[in-house]
Tab-separated table of C-alpha atoms in Angstrom:
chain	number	residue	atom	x	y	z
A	1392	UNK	CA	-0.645	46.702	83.634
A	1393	UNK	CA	-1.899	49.730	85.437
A	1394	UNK	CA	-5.353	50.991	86.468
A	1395	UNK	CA	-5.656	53.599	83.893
A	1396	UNK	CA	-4.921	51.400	81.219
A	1397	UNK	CA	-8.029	49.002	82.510
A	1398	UNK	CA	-10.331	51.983	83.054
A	1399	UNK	CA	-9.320	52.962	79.319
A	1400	UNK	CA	-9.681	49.170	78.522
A	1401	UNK	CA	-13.576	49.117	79.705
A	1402	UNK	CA	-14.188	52.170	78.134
A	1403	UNK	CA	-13.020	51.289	75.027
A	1404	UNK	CA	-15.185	47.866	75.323
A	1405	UNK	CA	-18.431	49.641	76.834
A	1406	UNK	CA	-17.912	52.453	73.367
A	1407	UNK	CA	-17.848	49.317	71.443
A	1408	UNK	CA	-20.850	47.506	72.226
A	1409	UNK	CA	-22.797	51.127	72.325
A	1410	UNK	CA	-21.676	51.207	68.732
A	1411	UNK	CA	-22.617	47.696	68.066
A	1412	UNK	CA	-26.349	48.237	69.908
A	1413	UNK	CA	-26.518	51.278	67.349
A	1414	UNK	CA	-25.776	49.005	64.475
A	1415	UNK	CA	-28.240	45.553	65.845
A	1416	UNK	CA	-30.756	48.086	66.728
A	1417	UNK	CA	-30.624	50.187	63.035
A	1418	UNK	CA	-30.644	46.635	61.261
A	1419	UNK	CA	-33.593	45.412	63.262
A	1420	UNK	CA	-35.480	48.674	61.906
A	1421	UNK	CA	-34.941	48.041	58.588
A	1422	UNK	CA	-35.852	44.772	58.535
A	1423	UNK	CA	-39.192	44.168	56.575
A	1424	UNK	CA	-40.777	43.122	59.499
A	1425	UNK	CA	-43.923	44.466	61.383
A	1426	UNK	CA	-43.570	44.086	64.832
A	1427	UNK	CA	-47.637	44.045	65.453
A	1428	UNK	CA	-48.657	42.152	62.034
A	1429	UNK	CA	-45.882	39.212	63.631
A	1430	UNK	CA	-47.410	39.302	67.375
A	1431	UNK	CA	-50.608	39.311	66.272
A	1432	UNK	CA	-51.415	37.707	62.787
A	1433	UNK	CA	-52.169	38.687	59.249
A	1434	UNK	CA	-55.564	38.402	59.750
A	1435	UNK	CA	-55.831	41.048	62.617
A	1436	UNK	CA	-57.444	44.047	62.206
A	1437	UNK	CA	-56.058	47.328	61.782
A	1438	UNK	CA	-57.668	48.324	65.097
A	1439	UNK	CA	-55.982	45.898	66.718
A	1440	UNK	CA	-52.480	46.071	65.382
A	1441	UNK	CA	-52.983	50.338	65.944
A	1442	UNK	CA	-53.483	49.309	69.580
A	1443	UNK	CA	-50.425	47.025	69.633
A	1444	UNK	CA	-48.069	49.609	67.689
A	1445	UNK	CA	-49.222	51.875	70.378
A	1446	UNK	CA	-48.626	49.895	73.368
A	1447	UNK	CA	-45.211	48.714	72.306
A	1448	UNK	CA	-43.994	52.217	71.635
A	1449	UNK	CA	-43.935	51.938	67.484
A	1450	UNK	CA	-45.108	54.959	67.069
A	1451	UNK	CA	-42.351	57.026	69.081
A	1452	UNK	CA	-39.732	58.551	67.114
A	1453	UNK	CA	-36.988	56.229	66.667
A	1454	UNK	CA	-34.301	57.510	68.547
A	1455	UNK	CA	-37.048	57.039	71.816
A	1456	UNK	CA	-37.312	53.372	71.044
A	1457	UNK	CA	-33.499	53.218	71.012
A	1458	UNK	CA	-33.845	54.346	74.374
A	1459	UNK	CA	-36.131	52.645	75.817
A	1460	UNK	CA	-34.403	49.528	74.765
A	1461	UNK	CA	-31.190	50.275	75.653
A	1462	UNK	CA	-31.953	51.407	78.659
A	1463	UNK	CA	-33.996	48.349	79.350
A	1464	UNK	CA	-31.439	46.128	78.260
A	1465	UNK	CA	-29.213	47.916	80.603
A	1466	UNK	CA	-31.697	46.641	83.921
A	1467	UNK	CA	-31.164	43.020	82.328
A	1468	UNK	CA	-34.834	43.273	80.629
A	1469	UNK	CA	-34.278	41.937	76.542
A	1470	UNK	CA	-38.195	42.280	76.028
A	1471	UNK	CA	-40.327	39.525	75.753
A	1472	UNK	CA	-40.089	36.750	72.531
A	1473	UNK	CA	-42.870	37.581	69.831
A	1474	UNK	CA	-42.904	34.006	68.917
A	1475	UNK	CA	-43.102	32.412	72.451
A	1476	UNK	CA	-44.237	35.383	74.722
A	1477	UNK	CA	-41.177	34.313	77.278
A	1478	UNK	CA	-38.963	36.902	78.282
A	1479	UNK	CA	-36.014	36.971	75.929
A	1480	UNK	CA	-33.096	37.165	77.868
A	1481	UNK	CA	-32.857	33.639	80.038
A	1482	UNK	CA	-34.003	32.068	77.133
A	1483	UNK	CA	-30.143	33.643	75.638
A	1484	UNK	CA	-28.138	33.312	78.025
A	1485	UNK	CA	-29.175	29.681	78.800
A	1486	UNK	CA	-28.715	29.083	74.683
A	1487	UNK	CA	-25.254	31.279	74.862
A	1488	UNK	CA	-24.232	29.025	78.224
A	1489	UNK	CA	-24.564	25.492	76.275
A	1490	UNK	CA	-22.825	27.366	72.936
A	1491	UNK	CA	-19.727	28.361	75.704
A	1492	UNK	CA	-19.587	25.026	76.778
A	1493	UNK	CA	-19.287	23.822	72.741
A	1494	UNK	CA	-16.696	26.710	72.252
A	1495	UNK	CA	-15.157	25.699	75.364
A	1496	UNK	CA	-14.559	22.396	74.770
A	1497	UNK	CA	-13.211	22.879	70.878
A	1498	UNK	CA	-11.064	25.770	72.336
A	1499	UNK	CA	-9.044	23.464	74.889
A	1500	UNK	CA	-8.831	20.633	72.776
A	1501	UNK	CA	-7.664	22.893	70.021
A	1502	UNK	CA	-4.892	23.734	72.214
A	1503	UNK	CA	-3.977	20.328	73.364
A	1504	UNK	CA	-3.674	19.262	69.574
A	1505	UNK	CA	-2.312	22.770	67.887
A	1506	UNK	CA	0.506	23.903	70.563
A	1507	UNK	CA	2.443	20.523	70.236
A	1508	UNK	CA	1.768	19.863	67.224
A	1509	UNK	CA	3.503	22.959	65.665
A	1510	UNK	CA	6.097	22.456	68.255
A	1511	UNK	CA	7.230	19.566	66.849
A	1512	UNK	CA	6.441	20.474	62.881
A	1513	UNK	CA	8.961	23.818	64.062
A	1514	UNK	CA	11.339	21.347	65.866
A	1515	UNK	CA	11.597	18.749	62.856
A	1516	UNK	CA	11.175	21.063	60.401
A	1517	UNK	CA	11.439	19.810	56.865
A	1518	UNK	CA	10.868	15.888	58.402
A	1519	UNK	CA	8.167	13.591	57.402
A	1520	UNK	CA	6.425	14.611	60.804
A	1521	UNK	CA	6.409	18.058	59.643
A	1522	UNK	CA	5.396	17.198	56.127
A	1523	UNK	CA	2.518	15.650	57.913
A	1524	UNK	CA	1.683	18.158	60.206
A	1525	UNK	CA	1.620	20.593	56.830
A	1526	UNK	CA	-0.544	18.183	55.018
A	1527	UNK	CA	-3.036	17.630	58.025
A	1528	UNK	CA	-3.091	21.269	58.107
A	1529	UNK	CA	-4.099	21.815	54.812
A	1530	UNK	CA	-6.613	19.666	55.019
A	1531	UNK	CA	-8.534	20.795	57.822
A	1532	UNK	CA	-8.433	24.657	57.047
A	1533	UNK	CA	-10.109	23.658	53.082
A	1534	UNK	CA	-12.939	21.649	54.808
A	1535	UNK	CA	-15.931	23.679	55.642
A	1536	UNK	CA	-18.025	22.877	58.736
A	1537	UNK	CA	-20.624	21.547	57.425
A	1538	UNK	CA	-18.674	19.080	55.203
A	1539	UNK	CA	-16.656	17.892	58.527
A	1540	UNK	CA	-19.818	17.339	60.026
A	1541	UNK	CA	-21.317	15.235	58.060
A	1542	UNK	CA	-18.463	13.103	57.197
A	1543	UNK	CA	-18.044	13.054	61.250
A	1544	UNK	CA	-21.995	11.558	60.829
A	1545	UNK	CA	-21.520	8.942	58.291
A	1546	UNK	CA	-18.509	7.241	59.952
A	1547	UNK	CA	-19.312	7.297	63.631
A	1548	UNK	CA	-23.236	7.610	63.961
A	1549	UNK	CA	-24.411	5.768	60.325
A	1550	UNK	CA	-21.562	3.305	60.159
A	1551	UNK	CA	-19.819	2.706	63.430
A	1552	UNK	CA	-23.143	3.751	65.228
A	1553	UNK	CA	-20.740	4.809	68.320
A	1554	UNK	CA	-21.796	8.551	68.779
A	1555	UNK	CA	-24.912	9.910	68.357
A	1556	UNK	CA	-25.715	11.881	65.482
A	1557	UNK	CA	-27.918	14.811	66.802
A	1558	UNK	CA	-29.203	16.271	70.014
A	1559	UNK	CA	-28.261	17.307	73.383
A	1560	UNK	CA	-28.375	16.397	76.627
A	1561	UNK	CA	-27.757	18.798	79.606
A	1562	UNK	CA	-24.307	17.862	81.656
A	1563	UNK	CA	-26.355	17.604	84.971
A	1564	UNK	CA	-28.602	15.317	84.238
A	1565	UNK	CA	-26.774	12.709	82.479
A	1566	UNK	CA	-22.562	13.619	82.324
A	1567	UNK	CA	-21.686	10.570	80.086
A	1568	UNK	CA	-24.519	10.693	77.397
A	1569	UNK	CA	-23.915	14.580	77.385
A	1570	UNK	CA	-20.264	14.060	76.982
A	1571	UNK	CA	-20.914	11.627	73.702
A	1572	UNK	CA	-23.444	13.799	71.901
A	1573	UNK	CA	-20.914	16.773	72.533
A	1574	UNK	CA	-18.054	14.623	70.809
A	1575	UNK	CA	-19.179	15.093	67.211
A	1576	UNK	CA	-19.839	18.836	67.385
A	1577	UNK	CA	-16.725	19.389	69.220
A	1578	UNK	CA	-14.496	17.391	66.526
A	1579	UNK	CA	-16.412	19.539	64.031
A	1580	UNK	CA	-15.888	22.952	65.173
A	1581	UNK	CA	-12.198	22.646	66.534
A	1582	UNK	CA	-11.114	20.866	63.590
A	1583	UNK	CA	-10.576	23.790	61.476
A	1584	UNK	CA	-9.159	25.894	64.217
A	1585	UNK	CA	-6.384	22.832	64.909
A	1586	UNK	CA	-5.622	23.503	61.331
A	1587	UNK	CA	-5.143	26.895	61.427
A	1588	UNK	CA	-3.177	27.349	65.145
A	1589	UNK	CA	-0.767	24.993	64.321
A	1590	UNK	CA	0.616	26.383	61.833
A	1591	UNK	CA	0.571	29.528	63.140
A	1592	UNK	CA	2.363	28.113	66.107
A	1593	UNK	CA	5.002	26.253	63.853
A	1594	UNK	CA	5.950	29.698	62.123
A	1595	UNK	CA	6.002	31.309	65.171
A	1596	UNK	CA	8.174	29.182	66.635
A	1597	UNK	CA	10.617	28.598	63.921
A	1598	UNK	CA	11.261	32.349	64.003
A	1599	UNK	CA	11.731	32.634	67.699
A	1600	UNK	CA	14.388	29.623	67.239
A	1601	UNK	CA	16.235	31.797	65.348
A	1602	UNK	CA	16.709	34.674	67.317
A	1603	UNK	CA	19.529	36.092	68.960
A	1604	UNK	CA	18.299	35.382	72.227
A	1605	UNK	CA	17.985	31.753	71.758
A	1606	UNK	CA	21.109	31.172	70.102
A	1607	UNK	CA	22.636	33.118	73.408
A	1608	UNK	CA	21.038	30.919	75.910
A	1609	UNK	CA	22.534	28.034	74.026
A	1610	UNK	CA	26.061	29.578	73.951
A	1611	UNK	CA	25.434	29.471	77.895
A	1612	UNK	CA	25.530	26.637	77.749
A	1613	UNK	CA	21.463	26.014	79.001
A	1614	UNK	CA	20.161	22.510	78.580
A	1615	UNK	CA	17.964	22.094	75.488
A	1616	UNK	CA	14.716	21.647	77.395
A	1617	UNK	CA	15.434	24.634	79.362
A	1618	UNK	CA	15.604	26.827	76.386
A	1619	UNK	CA	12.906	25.279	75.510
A	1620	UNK	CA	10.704	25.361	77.779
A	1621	UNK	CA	11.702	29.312	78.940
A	1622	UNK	CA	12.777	30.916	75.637
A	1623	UNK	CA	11.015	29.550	72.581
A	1624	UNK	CA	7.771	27.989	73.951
A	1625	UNK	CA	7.076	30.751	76.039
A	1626	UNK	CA	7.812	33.099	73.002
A	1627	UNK	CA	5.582	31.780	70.804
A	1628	UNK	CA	2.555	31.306	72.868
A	1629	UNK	CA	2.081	35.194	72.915
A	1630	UNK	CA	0.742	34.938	69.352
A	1631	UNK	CA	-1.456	31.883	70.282
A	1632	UNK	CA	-3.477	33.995	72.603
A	1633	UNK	CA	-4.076	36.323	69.755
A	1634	UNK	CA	-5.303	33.048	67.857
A	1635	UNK	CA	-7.347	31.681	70.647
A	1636	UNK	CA	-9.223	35.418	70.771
A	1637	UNK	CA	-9.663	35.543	67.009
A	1638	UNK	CA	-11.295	31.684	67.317
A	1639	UNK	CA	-13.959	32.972	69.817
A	1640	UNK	CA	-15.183	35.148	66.917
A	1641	UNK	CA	-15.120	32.412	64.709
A	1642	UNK	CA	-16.507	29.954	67.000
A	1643	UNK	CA	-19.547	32.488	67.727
A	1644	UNK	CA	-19.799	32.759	63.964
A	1645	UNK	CA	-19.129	29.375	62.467
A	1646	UNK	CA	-21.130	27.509	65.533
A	1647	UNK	CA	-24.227	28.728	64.072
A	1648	UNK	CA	-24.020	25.976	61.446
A	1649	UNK	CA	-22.729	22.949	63.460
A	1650	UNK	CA	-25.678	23.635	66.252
A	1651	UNK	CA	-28.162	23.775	63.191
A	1652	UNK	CA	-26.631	20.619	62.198
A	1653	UNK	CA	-25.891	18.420	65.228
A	1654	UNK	CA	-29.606	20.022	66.999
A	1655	UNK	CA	-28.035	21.416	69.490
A	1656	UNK	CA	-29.835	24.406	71.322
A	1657	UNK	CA	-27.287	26.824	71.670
A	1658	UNK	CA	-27.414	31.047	70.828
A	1659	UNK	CA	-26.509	30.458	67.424
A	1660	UNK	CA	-29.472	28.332	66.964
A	1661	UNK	CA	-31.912	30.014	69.035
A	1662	UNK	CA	-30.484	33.444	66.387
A	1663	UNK	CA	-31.723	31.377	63.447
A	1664	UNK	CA	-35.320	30.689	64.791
A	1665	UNK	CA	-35.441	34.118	65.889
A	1666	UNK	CA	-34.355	35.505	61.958
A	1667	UNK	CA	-37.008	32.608	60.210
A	1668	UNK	CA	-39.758	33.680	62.437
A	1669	UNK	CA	-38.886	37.185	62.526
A	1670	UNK	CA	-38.716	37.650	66.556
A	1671	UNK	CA	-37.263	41.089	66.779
A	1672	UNK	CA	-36.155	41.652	70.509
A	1673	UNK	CA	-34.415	37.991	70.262
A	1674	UNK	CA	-32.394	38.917	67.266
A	1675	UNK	CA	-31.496	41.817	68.801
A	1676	UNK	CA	-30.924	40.309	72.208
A	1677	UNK	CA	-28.945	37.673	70.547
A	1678	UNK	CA	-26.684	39.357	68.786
A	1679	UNK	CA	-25.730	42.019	71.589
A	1680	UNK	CA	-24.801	39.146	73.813
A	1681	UNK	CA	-22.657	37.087	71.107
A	1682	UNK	CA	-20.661	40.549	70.688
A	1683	UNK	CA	-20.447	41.249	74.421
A	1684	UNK	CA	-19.265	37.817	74.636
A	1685	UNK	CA	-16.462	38.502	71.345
A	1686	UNK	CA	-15.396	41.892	73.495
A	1687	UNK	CA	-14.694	40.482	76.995
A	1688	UNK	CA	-12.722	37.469	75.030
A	1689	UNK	CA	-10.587	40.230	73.540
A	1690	UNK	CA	-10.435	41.976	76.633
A	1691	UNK	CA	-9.331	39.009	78.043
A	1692	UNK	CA	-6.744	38.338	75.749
A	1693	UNK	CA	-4.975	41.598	76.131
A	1694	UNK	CA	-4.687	40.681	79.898
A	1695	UNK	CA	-3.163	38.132	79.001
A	1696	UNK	CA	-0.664	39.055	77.067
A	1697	UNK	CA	0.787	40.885	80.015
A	1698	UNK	CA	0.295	37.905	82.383
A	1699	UNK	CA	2.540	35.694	79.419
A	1700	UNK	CA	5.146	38.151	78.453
A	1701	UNK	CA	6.520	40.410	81.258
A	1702	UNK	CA	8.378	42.680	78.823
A	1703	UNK	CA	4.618	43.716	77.947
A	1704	UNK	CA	3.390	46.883	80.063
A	1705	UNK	CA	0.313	49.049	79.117
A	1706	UNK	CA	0.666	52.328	80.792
């Protein structure tokens, strides 16, 4: 991995998210959605909203309101909420930082359930575990969210009343009651990823079991564990990491519904008010962070890669 290649790498991520503030900022323009007539009322007068057009800069050419906000954006400055007057951007990135710690969560204990999981199905292949391990599979990738949720709902909050149904409660100020009403959202949301990484993980590893390189270090006479452990699982955890990228997208994406559905007040919420009540500089605010955050996961991952696989150089 050499310095070029991570200058290129930035660039390539900064072009990006210029394209994507092109794109969030066009779409927020065609909206039909008055930024003055939402400040200020329907009942204001045309005095009035003239006056706010002007002092917000409506009237500029479009291409100068692009500006401005990028370059705003660029000093940390989102704008200010139309629907609560706060400044937009710690109002995101305290939403995005409880959404993380969802994603977070679902993302490690996908990987404590998915890696061994299609291990083994790869290891017993064509056993009843990996018939199992197929039909669990199957199962949790043809379940939508919101279906998972509320089944999650009925058994544990309605009839076992052991987890609480909605709401949230910050880490700091209470670890254990945060921990429970995180349970149910987490199950939810890594569910379907669980599905999906183990079986990519069980084909990946069946075909690494099969290659010439395995079958050598076993003519060597290495100890199964050792091929194990240093030929196949290391091997097919490169194209987990690709997995594990791809699932921050989906977890940015698909956590929308489970935070509308469990209450909890994370970015994908907060993007929902913003869209029902027409707040402009939070939708855009919102989703310009959610893709920064999708970038540097991708980033990320590519660093990765190297870190894993040694035979993996970018020039």
């Amino acid at each position: 991995m050499s310095v070029s290649w991570i200058v290129r790498r930035i660039l390539t991520t900064i072009y990006t998210l210029l394209v994507v503030s092109v794109i969030v900022f066009g779409i927020t323009q065609v909206l039909p959605a008055d930024a003055a007539v939402t400040l200020l009322g329907e009942n204001a007068t045309a005095e009035a909203l003239a006056a706010v057009r002007e002092q917000m800069g409506l009237n500029n050419p479009v291409y100068i309101q692009f500006w401005h906000w990028l370059s705003s954006m660029l000093q940390g400055d989102f704008g200010t909420s139309m629907r609560t007057g706060q400044p937009v951007g710690p109002a995101m990135f305290t939403a995005l930082g409880r959404s993380l710690l969802l994603g977070s969560a679902a993302l490690v204990l996908m990987l404590v359930i998915a890696v061994p999981i299609g291990v083994l199905a790869a290891l017993k292949r064509g056993t009843a575990l990996d018939v199992l391990a197929s039909l669990f599979s199957y199962f949790g990738v043809s379940l939508p969210e919101f279906v998972t949720a509320t089944l999650l709902i009925l058994v544990f909050a309605s009839q076992l009343q052991l987890l609480p149904a909605t709401g949230f409660v910050p880490f700091m100020e209470n670890p254990i009651e945060s921990i429970r009403h995180l349970v149910l959202p987490v199950l939810t949301v890594s569910l379907i990823m669980v599905a999906h990484a183990s079986r990519m993980v069980r084909s990946e590893t069946i075909d690494v079991i099969h290659s010439d390189y395995v079958r050598a270090a076993r003519l060597k006479g290495l100890p199964g564990r050792i091929v194990l452990r240093r030929h196949i699982l290391r091997n097919a955890m490169i194209p987990t990491i690709t997995i594990v990228a791809l699932d921050v997208g989906y977890i940015l994406g698909g956590i929308i519904v489970v935070e509308e559905i469990f209450a909890i007040p994370g970015i994908g919420r907060a993007l929902i008010v913003a869209i029902t009540s027409r707040d402009l500089p939070s939708i855009q605010a919102g989703a310009v962070i959610m893709a920064t955050t999708y970038a540097l996961a991708n980033t990320l991952a590519d660093v990765a890669y190297a870190l894993v696989d040694r035979r993996i150089r970018y020039a």
